[in-house]
Structure formats: C-alpha cells, structure tokens
C-alpha cells in the first residue's frame, strides 16, 4: 500500500470515528430526559441522511436501520417510539460494545460462547429478551431468510439461543430468563447448545457467517 493510500485510510478512519462520536452524543442528548418525540426521530433521520459515513459501521448502521423501520409506514406508534428510546438509551448508557449486553454485572454468569461458528441452513435458533436489531419477528425473519429454523422454546434439538442486548439485571425472574436457565441445564447435561449474545449474532451477520 502506498503512503498516500495509508494517509487517506487513516484520515477516513478519523472522520468515521468523529462522526460516530457525534452521533452517539446526539443520541445521548435525545435520550437523556427519558422521552422521545417525533421531531427528534425525524431529526435523527435527517442527520443520518446527511452523514452517511456514520451509517457504514456499528452502531450507526444499527441506529439507521431502526429509524428506517420506525418511519417505513409513515406512522410512529407508541410501541415503536418506546423501543427506539430503549435502543438509544442502551447504546449511550452502557459499555455493550465490549460485552454485548446492556445490563450490568449480573449477566456475566450467562455462559456465552465467545467464538460461535454460526452455520444457518438447517440449524435451529431461539431468541430471548429484547433486541437492538429489531423485534423478535424481524430477528426470526432474518434467520429464515438464511435457511435456519426459528423456534419458540429451548430443547435438546436447539443449536443456538440468542440473548437480546436489552436484558434486565433481574433476568432470572423474567419469562425469557427461563429459556436461559433451561439452556444452561441442557449444556450441563452435555448437549451442544450455544448461548450467544446479540452482538455476536449481528457480527456473524455482518461477516456473512
């Protein structure tokens, strides 16, 4: 690689990092009061359209996709507004980029597979919790489009249990926590189920695995 290409690459990386920091700063300001207004969603949509570089990498790409989903039908519902607000709060309030979880320390006891080898055709996937990627239905549609099978319960036939980023510290006492506990029991019995966090799954999507 020529020196000129190296300089250009380094410059682009700095600009991308600056745009990402600016985007997260905007999201932090919007989410700070715990409310999300339609005008703020429209502002974010306009900003992303004018700063496309920020949408080429995580988490800008994820934010842009969520906002496109919300605005797709021209109507912003209360549920969509609430989910988007939780997404922005998770992105700006926790170190999930490293951990893959928006919850504090209690999730560390979940036996996540750090290096999942995801192969979709014919494999069974179950989703639990709430996802930055989108609704459970959207996650399942993605799995089906890639040749996998989406199931509602954890059994010996399951290949992957994917845990959403928006998991609560009290996950053990939630309905989706029962799926995690069941998966742990089956793993302890020697069954080859892999429990992975949302970030590992979306990374696999980006890498074509």
PDB file of C-alpha atoms in Angstrom:
ATOM      1  CA  UNK A   1       0.000   0.000   0.000  1.00  0.00           C
ATOM      2  CA  UNK A   2       1.369   3.411  -0.950  1.00  0.00           C
ATOM      3  CA  UNK A   3       1.983   6.114   1.618  1.00  0.00           C
ATOM      4  CA  UNK A   4      -0.802   8.176   0.037  1.00  0.00           C
ATOM      5  CA  UNK A   5      -3.297   5.329   0.494  1.00  0.00           C
ATOM      6  CA  UNK A   6      -2.220   4.895   4.114  1.00  0.00           C
ATOM      7  CA  UNK A   7      -2.773   8.588   4.807  1.00  0.00           C
ATOM      8  CA  UNK A   8      -6.165   8.516   3.097  1.00  0.00           C
ATOM      9  CA  UNK A   9      -7.178   5.443   5.089  1.00  0.00           C
ATOM     10  CA  UNK A  10      -6.100   6.988   8.379  1.00  0.00           C
ATOM     11  CA  UNK A  11      -7.958  10.205   7.551  1.00  0.00           C
ATOM     12  CA  UNK A  12     -11.140   8.291   6.732  1.00  0.00           C
ATOM     13  CA  UNK A  13     -10.863   6.323   9.980  1.00  0.00           C
ATOM     14  CA  UNK A  14     -10.538   9.555  11.991  1.00  0.00           C
ATOM     15  CA  UNK A  15     -13.527  11.128  10.237  1.00  0.00           C
ATOM     16  CA  UNK A  16     -15.601   7.998  10.780  1.00  0.00           C
ATOM     17  CA  UNK A  17     -14.707   7.897  14.479  1.00  0.00           C
ATOM     18  CA  UNK A  18     -15.601  11.586  14.794  1.00  0.00           C
ATOM     19  CA  UNK A  19     -18.964  11.052  13.070  1.00  0.00           C
ATOM     20  CA  UNK A  20     -19.724   8.076  15.298  1.00  0.00           C
ATOM     21  CA  UNK A  21     -18.860  10.056  18.435  1.00  0.00           C
ATOM     22  CA  UNK A  22     -21.066  12.913  17.245  1.00  0.00           C
ATOM     23  CA  UNK A  23     -23.949  10.522  16.558  1.00  0.00           C
ATOM     24  CA  UNK A  24     -23.688   8.923  19.992  1.00  0.00           C
ATOM     25  CA  UNK A  25     -23.545  12.396  21.552  1.00  0.00           C
ATOM     26  CA  UNK A  26     -26.751  13.349  19.757  1.00  0.00           C
ATOM     27  CA  UNK A  27     -28.432  10.110  20.824  1.00  0.00           C
ATOM     28  CA  UNK A  28     -27.320  10.640  24.419  1.00  0.00           C
ATOM     29  CA  UNK A  29     -28.821  14.119  24.452  1.00  0.00           C
ATOM     30  CA  UNK A  30     -32.083  12.922  22.954  1.00  0.00           C
ATOM     31  CA  UNK A  31     -32.436  10.020  25.412  1.00  0.00           C
ATOM     32  CA  UNK A  32     -31.360  11.983  28.489  1.00  0.00           C
ATOM     33  CA  UNK A  33     -34.856  13.100  29.525  1.00  0.00           C
ATOM     34  CA  UNK A  34     -36.366   9.639  29.077  1.00  0.00           C
ATOM     35  CA  UNK A  35     -38.700  10.835  26.342  1.00  0.00           C
ATOM     36  CA  UNK A  36     -38.592  10.585  22.570  1.00  0.00           C
ATOM     37  CA  UNK A  37     -40.580  12.929  20.358  1.00  0.00           C
ATOM     38  CA  UNK A  38     -41.440  12.513  16.688  1.00  0.00           C
ATOM     39  CA  UNK A  39     -39.458  15.645  15.847  1.00  0.00           C
ATOM     40  CA  UNK A  40     -36.366  14.089  17.445  1.00  0.00           C
ATOM     41  CA  UNK A  41     -36.795  10.921  15.397  1.00  0.00           C
ATOM     42  CA  UNK A  42     -37.136  13.000  12.233  1.00  0.00           C
ATOM     43  CA  UNK A  43     -34.042  14.994  13.205  1.00  0.00           C
ATOM     44  CA  UNK A  44     -32.030  11.797  13.649  1.00  0.00           C
ATOM     45  CA  UNK A  45     -33.260  10.531  10.280  1.00  0.00           C
ATOM     46  CA  UNK A  46     -32.183  13.764   8.576  1.00  0.00           C
ATOM     47  CA  UNK A  47     -28.800  13.793  10.327  1.00  0.00           C
ATOM     48  CA  UNK A  48     -28.075  10.225   9.267  1.00  0.00           C
ATOM     49  CA  UNK A  49     -29.069  11.001   5.673  1.00  0.00           C
ATOM     50  CA  UNK A  50     -26.618  13.906   5.670  1.00  0.00           C
ATOM     51  CA  UNK A  51     -23.824  11.925   7.381  1.00  0.00           C
ATOM     52  CA  UNK A  52     -23.923   8.606   5.561  1.00  0.00           C
ATOM     53  CA  UNK A  53     -20.414   7.619   6.666  1.00  0.00           C
ATOM     54  CA  UNK A  54     -21.746   7.213  10.192  1.00  0.00           C
ATOM     55  CA  UNK A  55     -24.167   4.545   8.930  1.00  0.00           C
ATOM     56  CA  UNK A  56     -21.486   2.327   7.424  1.00  0.00           C
ATOM     57  CA  UNK A  57     -20.359   0.868  10.735  1.00  0.00           C
ATOM     58  CA  UNK A  58     -21.714  -0.236  14.111  1.00  0.00           C
ATOM     59  CA  UNK A  59     -23.583   1.302  15.920  1.00  0.00           C
ATOM     60  CA  UNK A  60     -24.582   3.933  13.333  1.00  0.00           C
ATOM     61  CA  UNK A  61     -25.699   1.219  10.937  1.00  0.00           C
ATOM     62  CA  UNK A  62     -27.984  -0.259  13.587  1.00  0.00           C
ATOM     63  CA  UNK A  63     -29.480   3.140  14.512  1.00  0.00           C
ATOM     64  CA  UNK A  64     -30.161   3.931  10.853  1.00  0.00           C
ATOM     65  CA  UNK A  65     -31.898   0.571  10.338  1.00  0.00           C
ATOM     66  CA  UNK A  66     -34.087   1.030  13.408  1.00  0.00           C
ATOM     67  CA  UNK A  67     -35.142   4.508  12.347  1.00  0.00           C
ATOM     68  CA  UNK A  68     -35.913   3.310   8.816  1.00  0.00           C
ATOM     69  CA  UNK A  69     -38.120   0.591  10.306  1.00  0.00           C
ATOM     70  CA  UNK A  70     -39.939   3.115  12.503  1.00  0.00           C
ATOM     71  CA  UNK A  71     -40.560   5.570   9.645  1.00  0.00           C
ATOM     72  CA  UNK A  72     -41.275   2.972   6.952  1.00  0.00           C
ATOM     73  CA  UNK A  73     -45.089   3.210   7.074  1.00  0.00           C
ATOM     74  CA  UNK A  74     -45.258   6.912   7.875  1.00  0.00           C
ATOM     75  CA  UNK A  75     -46.790   6.288  11.307  1.00  0.00           C
ATOM     76  CA  UNK A  76     -44.779   6.240  14.550  1.00  0.00           C
ATOM     77  CA  UNK A  77     -46.585   4.091  17.106  1.00  0.00           C
ATOM     78  CA  UNK A  78     -46.179   4.285  20.866  1.00  0.00           C
ATOM     79  CA  UNK A  79     -44.522   0.856  20.845  1.00  0.00           C
ATOM     80  CA  UNK A  80     -42.044   1.866  18.120  1.00  0.00           C
ATOM     81  CA  UNK A  81     -41.218   5.088  19.962  1.00  0.00           C
ATOM     82  CA  UNK A  82     -40.656   3.208  23.229  1.00  0.00           C
ATOM     83  CA  UNK A  83     -38.467   0.542  21.614  1.00  0.00           C
ATOM     84  CA  UNK A  84     -36.366   3.153  19.807  1.00  0.00           C
ATOM     85  CA  UNK A  85     -35.878   5.103  23.031  1.00  0.00           C
ATOM     86  CA  UNK A  86     -34.698   1.943  24.818  1.00  0.00           C
ATOM     87  CA  UNK A  87     -32.291   1.316  21.943  1.00  0.00           C
ATOM     88  CA  UNK A  88     -30.798   4.806  22.194  1.00  0.00           C
ATOM     89  CA  UNK A  89     -30.517   4.534  25.981  1.00  0.00           C
ATOM     90  CA  UNK A  90     -28.751   1.179  25.673  1.00  0.00           C
ATOM     91  CA  UNK A  91     -26.332   2.480  23.055  1.00  0.00           C
ATOM     92  CA  UNK A  92     -25.345   5.520  25.082  1.00  0.00           C
ATOM     93  CA  UNK A  93     -25.674   4.302  28.650  1.00  0.00           C
ATOM     94  CA  UNK A  94     -23.734   1.025  28.805  1.00  0.00           C
ATOM     95  CA  UNK A  95     -20.494  -0.488  27.595  1.00  0.00           C
ATOM     96  CA  UNK A  96     -22.354  -3.047  25.467  1.00  0.00           C
ATOM     97  CA  UNK A  97     -19.878  -2.677  22.578  1.00  0.00           C
ATOM     98  CA  UNK A  98     -17.458  -4.804  24.530  1.00  0.00           C
ATOM     99  CA  UNK A  99     -19.831  -7.020  26.477  1.00  0.00           C
ATOM    100  CA  UNK A 100     -22.707  -7.425  24.047  1.00  0.00           C
ATOM    101  CA  UNK A 101     -25.144  -6.671  26.870  1.00  0.00           C
ATOM    102  CA  UNK A 102     -26.851  -3.507  28.016  1.00  0.00           C
ATOM    103  CA  UNK A 103     -27.296  -4.879  31.505  1.00  0.00           C
ATOM    104  CA  UNK A 104     -24.774  -4.532  34.342  1.00  0.00           C
ATOM    105  CA  UNK A 105     -22.741  -7.232  36.004  1.00  0.00           C
ATOM    106  CA  UNK A 106     -25.376  -9.933  36.764  1.00  0.00           C
ATOM    107  CA  UNK A 107     -25.415 -11.087  33.133  1.00  0.00           C
ATOM    108  CA  UNK A 108     -21.780 -12.156  33.443  1.00  0.00           C
ATOM    109  CA  UNK A 109     -22.953 -15.518  34.808  1.00  0.00           C
ATOM    110  CA  UNK A 110     -24.604 -16.385  31.492  1.00  0.00           C
ATOM    111  CA  UNK A 111     -22.265 -18.887  29.765  1.00  0.00           C
ATOM    112  CA  UNK A 112     -21.914 -17.081  26.466  1.00  0.00           C
ATOM    113  CA  UNK A 113     -19.994 -18.792  23.675  1.00  0.00           C
ATOM    114  CA  UNK A 114     -17.254 -16.286  22.824  1.00  0.00           C
ATOM    115  CA  UNK A 115     -16.432 -17.760  19.396  1.00  0.00           C
ATOM    116  CA  UNK A 116     -19.648 -19.090  17.850  1.00  0.00           C
ATOM    117  CA  UNK A 117     -19.399 -20.843  14.482  1.00  0.00           C
ATOM    118  CA  UNK A 118     -22.765 -19.999  13.003  1.00  0.00           C
ATOM    119  CA  UNK A 119     -23.982 -22.017  10.001  1.00  0.00           C
ATOM    120  CA  UNK A 120     -27.593 -21.280   9.152  1.00  0.00           C
ATOM    121  CA  UNK A 121     -29.076 -23.918   6.813  1.00  0.00           C
ATOM    122  CA  UNK A 122     -30.997 -26.495   8.825  1.00  0.00           C
ATOM    123  CA  UNK A 123     -29.935 -25.142  12.211  1.00  0.00           C
ATOM    124  CA  UNK A 124     -32.400 -24.206  14.966  1.00  0.00           C
ATOM    125  CA  UNK A 125     -32.311 -20.790  16.625  1.00  0.00           C
ATOM    126  CA  UNK A 126     -34.298 -19.441  19.553  1.00  0.00           C
ATOM    127  CA  UNK A 127     -34.429 -15.768  20.564  1.00  0.00           C
ATOM    128  CA  UNK A 128     -34.998 -14.494  24.092  1.00  0.00           C
ATOM    129  CA  UNK A 129     -35.152 -10.995  25.538  1.00  0.00           C
ATOM    130  CA  UNK A 130     -35.381  -7.717  23.642  1.00  0.00           C
ATOM    131  CA  UNK A 131     -33.130  -6.860  20.731  1.00  0.00           C
ATOM    132  CA  UNK A 132     -31.490  -3.730  19.387  1.00  0.00           C
ATOM    133  CA  UNK A 133     -31.648  -5.400  15.979  1.00  0.00           C
ATOM    134  CA  UNK A 134     -35.427  -5.130  15.998  1.00  0.00           C
ATOM    135  CA  UNK A 135     -38.493  -7.062  17.026  1.00  0.00           C
ATOM    136  CA  UNK A 136     -38.430 -10.792  17.659  1.00  0.00           C
ATOM    137  CA  UNK A 137     -40.339 -11.246  14.405  1.00  0.00           C
ATOM    138  CA  UNK A 138     -37.682  -9.345  12.475  1.00  0.00           C
ATOM    139  CA  UNK A 139     -34.903 -11.463  14.016  1.00  0.00           C
ATOM    140  CA  UNK A 140     -36.760 -14.654  13.100  1.00  0.00           C
ATOM    141  CA  UNK A 141     -37.360 -13.475   9.520  1.00  0.00           C
ATOM    142  CA  UNK A 142     -33.614 -12.930   9.166  1.00  0.00           C
ATOM    143  CA  UNK A 143     -32.913 -16.471  10.358  1.00  0.00           C
ATOM    144  CA  UNK A 144     -35.487 -17.952   7.969  1.00  0.00           C
ATOM    145  CA  UNK A 145     -34.085 -15.974   5.029  1.00  0.00           C
ATOM    146  CA  UNK A 146     -30.666 -17.504   5.733  1.00  0.00           C
ATOM    147  CA  UNK A 147     -32.018 -21.057   5.760  1.00  0.00           C
ATOM    148  CA  UNK A 148     -32.240 -21.558   9.503  1.00  0.00           C
ATOM    149  CA  UNK A 149     -35.201 -22.513  11.653  1.00  0.00           C
ATOM    150  CA  UNK A 150     -36.687 -20.222  14.306  1.00  0.00           C
ATOM    151  CA  UNK A 151     -38.204 -21.989  17.307  1.00  0.00           C
ATOM    152  CA  UNK A 152     -40.053 -20.702  20.375  1.00  0.00           C
ATOM    153  CA  UNK A 153     -38.647 -22.998  23.046  1.00  0.00           C
ATOM    154  CA  UNK A 154     -35.352 -24.429  24.274  1.00  0.00           C
ATOM    155  CA  UNK A 155     -34.888 -28.171  23.742  1.00  0.00           C
ATOM    156  CA  UNK A 156     -32.167 -30.700  23.004  1.00  0.00           C
ATOM    157  CA  UNK A 157     -32.671 -30.027  19.283  1.00  0.00           C
ATOM    158  CA  UNK A 158     -31.704 -26.360  19.628  1.00  0.00           C
ATOM    159  CA  UNK A 159     -28.398 -25.164  18.163  1.00  0.00           C
ATOM    160  CA  UNK A 160     -28.304 -21.523  19.312  1.00  0.00           C
ATOM    161  CA  UNK A 161     -30.046 -19.472  21.969  1.00  0.00           C
ATOM    162  CA  UNK A 162     -29.553 -15.785  21.145  1.00  0.00           C
ATOM    163  CA  UNK A 163     -29.954 -13.365  24.058  1.00  0.00           C
ATOM    164  CA  UNK A 164     -31.046  -9.797  23.294  1.00  0.00           C
ATOM    165  CA  UNK A 165     -28.907  -6.839  24.305  1.00  0.00           C
ATOM    166  CA  UNK A 166     -31.730  -5.207  26.283  1.00  0.00           C
ATOM    167  CA  UNK A 167     -31.621  -7.813  29.021  1.00  0.00           C
ATOM    168  CA  UNK A 168     -32.580  -6.824  32.563  1.00  0.00           C
ATOM    169  CA  UNK A 169     -30.332  -7.338  35.611  1.00  0.00           C
ATOM    170  CA  UNK A 170     -33.176  -9.431  37.093  1.00  0.00           C
ATOM    171  CA  UNK A 171     -33.337 -11.688  34.029  1.00  0.00           C
ATOM    172  CA  UNK A 172     -33.628 -14.815  36.188  1.00  0.00           C
ATOM    173  CA  UNK A 173     -37.078 -13.669  37.292  1.00  0.00           C
ATOM    174  CA  UNK A 174     -38.382 -12.853  33.811  1.00  0.00           C
ATOM    175  CA  UNK A 175     -40.199 -15.074  31.326  1.00  0.00           C
ATOM    176  CA  UNK A 176     -37.249 -15.019  28.946  1.00  0.00           C
ATOM    177  CA  UNK A 177     -34.902 -15.877  31.801  1.00  0.00           C
ATOM    178  CA  UNK A 178     -36.442 -19.349  31.932  1.00  0.00           C
ATOM    179  CA  UNK A 179     -35.126 -20.041  28.426  1.00  0.00           C
ATOM    180  CA  UNK A 180     -31.615 -19.094  29.525  1.00  0.00           C
ATOM    181  CA  UNK A 181     -31.814 -21.291  32.609  1.00  0.00           C
ATOM    182  CA  UNK A 182     -33.118 -24.236  30.566  1.00  0.00           C
ATOM    183  CA  UNK A 183     -30.294 -23.817  28.050  1.00  0.00           C
ATOM    184  CA  UNK A 184     -27.749 -23.817  30.891  1.00  0.00           C
ATOM    185  CA  UNK A 185     -29.261 -27.030  32.267  1.00  0.00           C
ATOM    186  CA  UNK A 186     -29.004 -28.742  28.876  1.00  0.00           C
ATOM    187  CA  UNK A 187     -25.422 -27.554  28.406  1.00  0.00           C
ATOM    188  CA  UNK A 188     -24.553 -29.009  31.820  1.00  0.00           C
ATOM    189  CA  UNK A 189     -26.081 -32.305  30.635  1.00  0.00           C
ATOM    190  CA  UNK A 190     -23.723 -32.327  27.683  1.00  0.00           C
ATOM    191  CA  UNK A 191     -25.984 -31.089  24.908  1.00  0.00           C
ATOM    192  CA  UNK A 192     -24.340 -28.934  22.268  1.00  0.00           C
ATOM    193  CA  UNK A 193     -26.360 -25.739  22.625  1.00  0.00           C
ATOM    194  CA  UNK A 194     -24.505 -22.463  22.212  1.00  0.00           C
ATOM    195  CA  UNK A 195     -25.747 -19.406  24.085  1.00  0.00           C
ATOM    196  CA  UNK A 196     -24.637 -16.209  22.375  1.00  0.00           C
ATOM    197  CA  UNK A 197     -25.343 -12.543  22.866  1.00  0.00           C
ATOM    198  CA  UNK A 198     -26.923 -10.312  20.243  1.00  0.00           C
ATOM    199  CA  UNK A 199     -23.642  -8.651  19.286  1.00  0.00           C
ATOM    200  CA  UNK A 200     -22.035 -11.999  18.405  1.00  0.00           C
ATOM    201  CA  UNK A 201     -25.011 -12.782  16.183  1.00  0.00           C
ATOM    202  CA  UNK A 202     -25.053  -9.416  14.407  1.00  0.00           C
ATOM    203  CA  UNK A 203     -21.278  -9.635  13.969  1.00  0.00           C
ATOM    204  CA  UNK A 204     -21.814 -13.010  12.289  1.00  0.00           C
ATOM    205  CA  UNK A 205     -24.436 -11.443  10.022  1.00  0.00           C
ATOM    206  CA  UNK A 206     -22.003  -8.707   9.004  1.00  0.00           C
ATOM    207  CA  UNK A 207     -19.263 -11.240   8.336  1.00  0.00           C
ATOM    208  CA  UNK A 208     -21.527 -13.467   6.235  1.00  0.00           C
ATOM    209  CA  UNK A 209     -21.478 -16.410   8.666  1.00  0.00           C
TER     210      UNK A 209
END
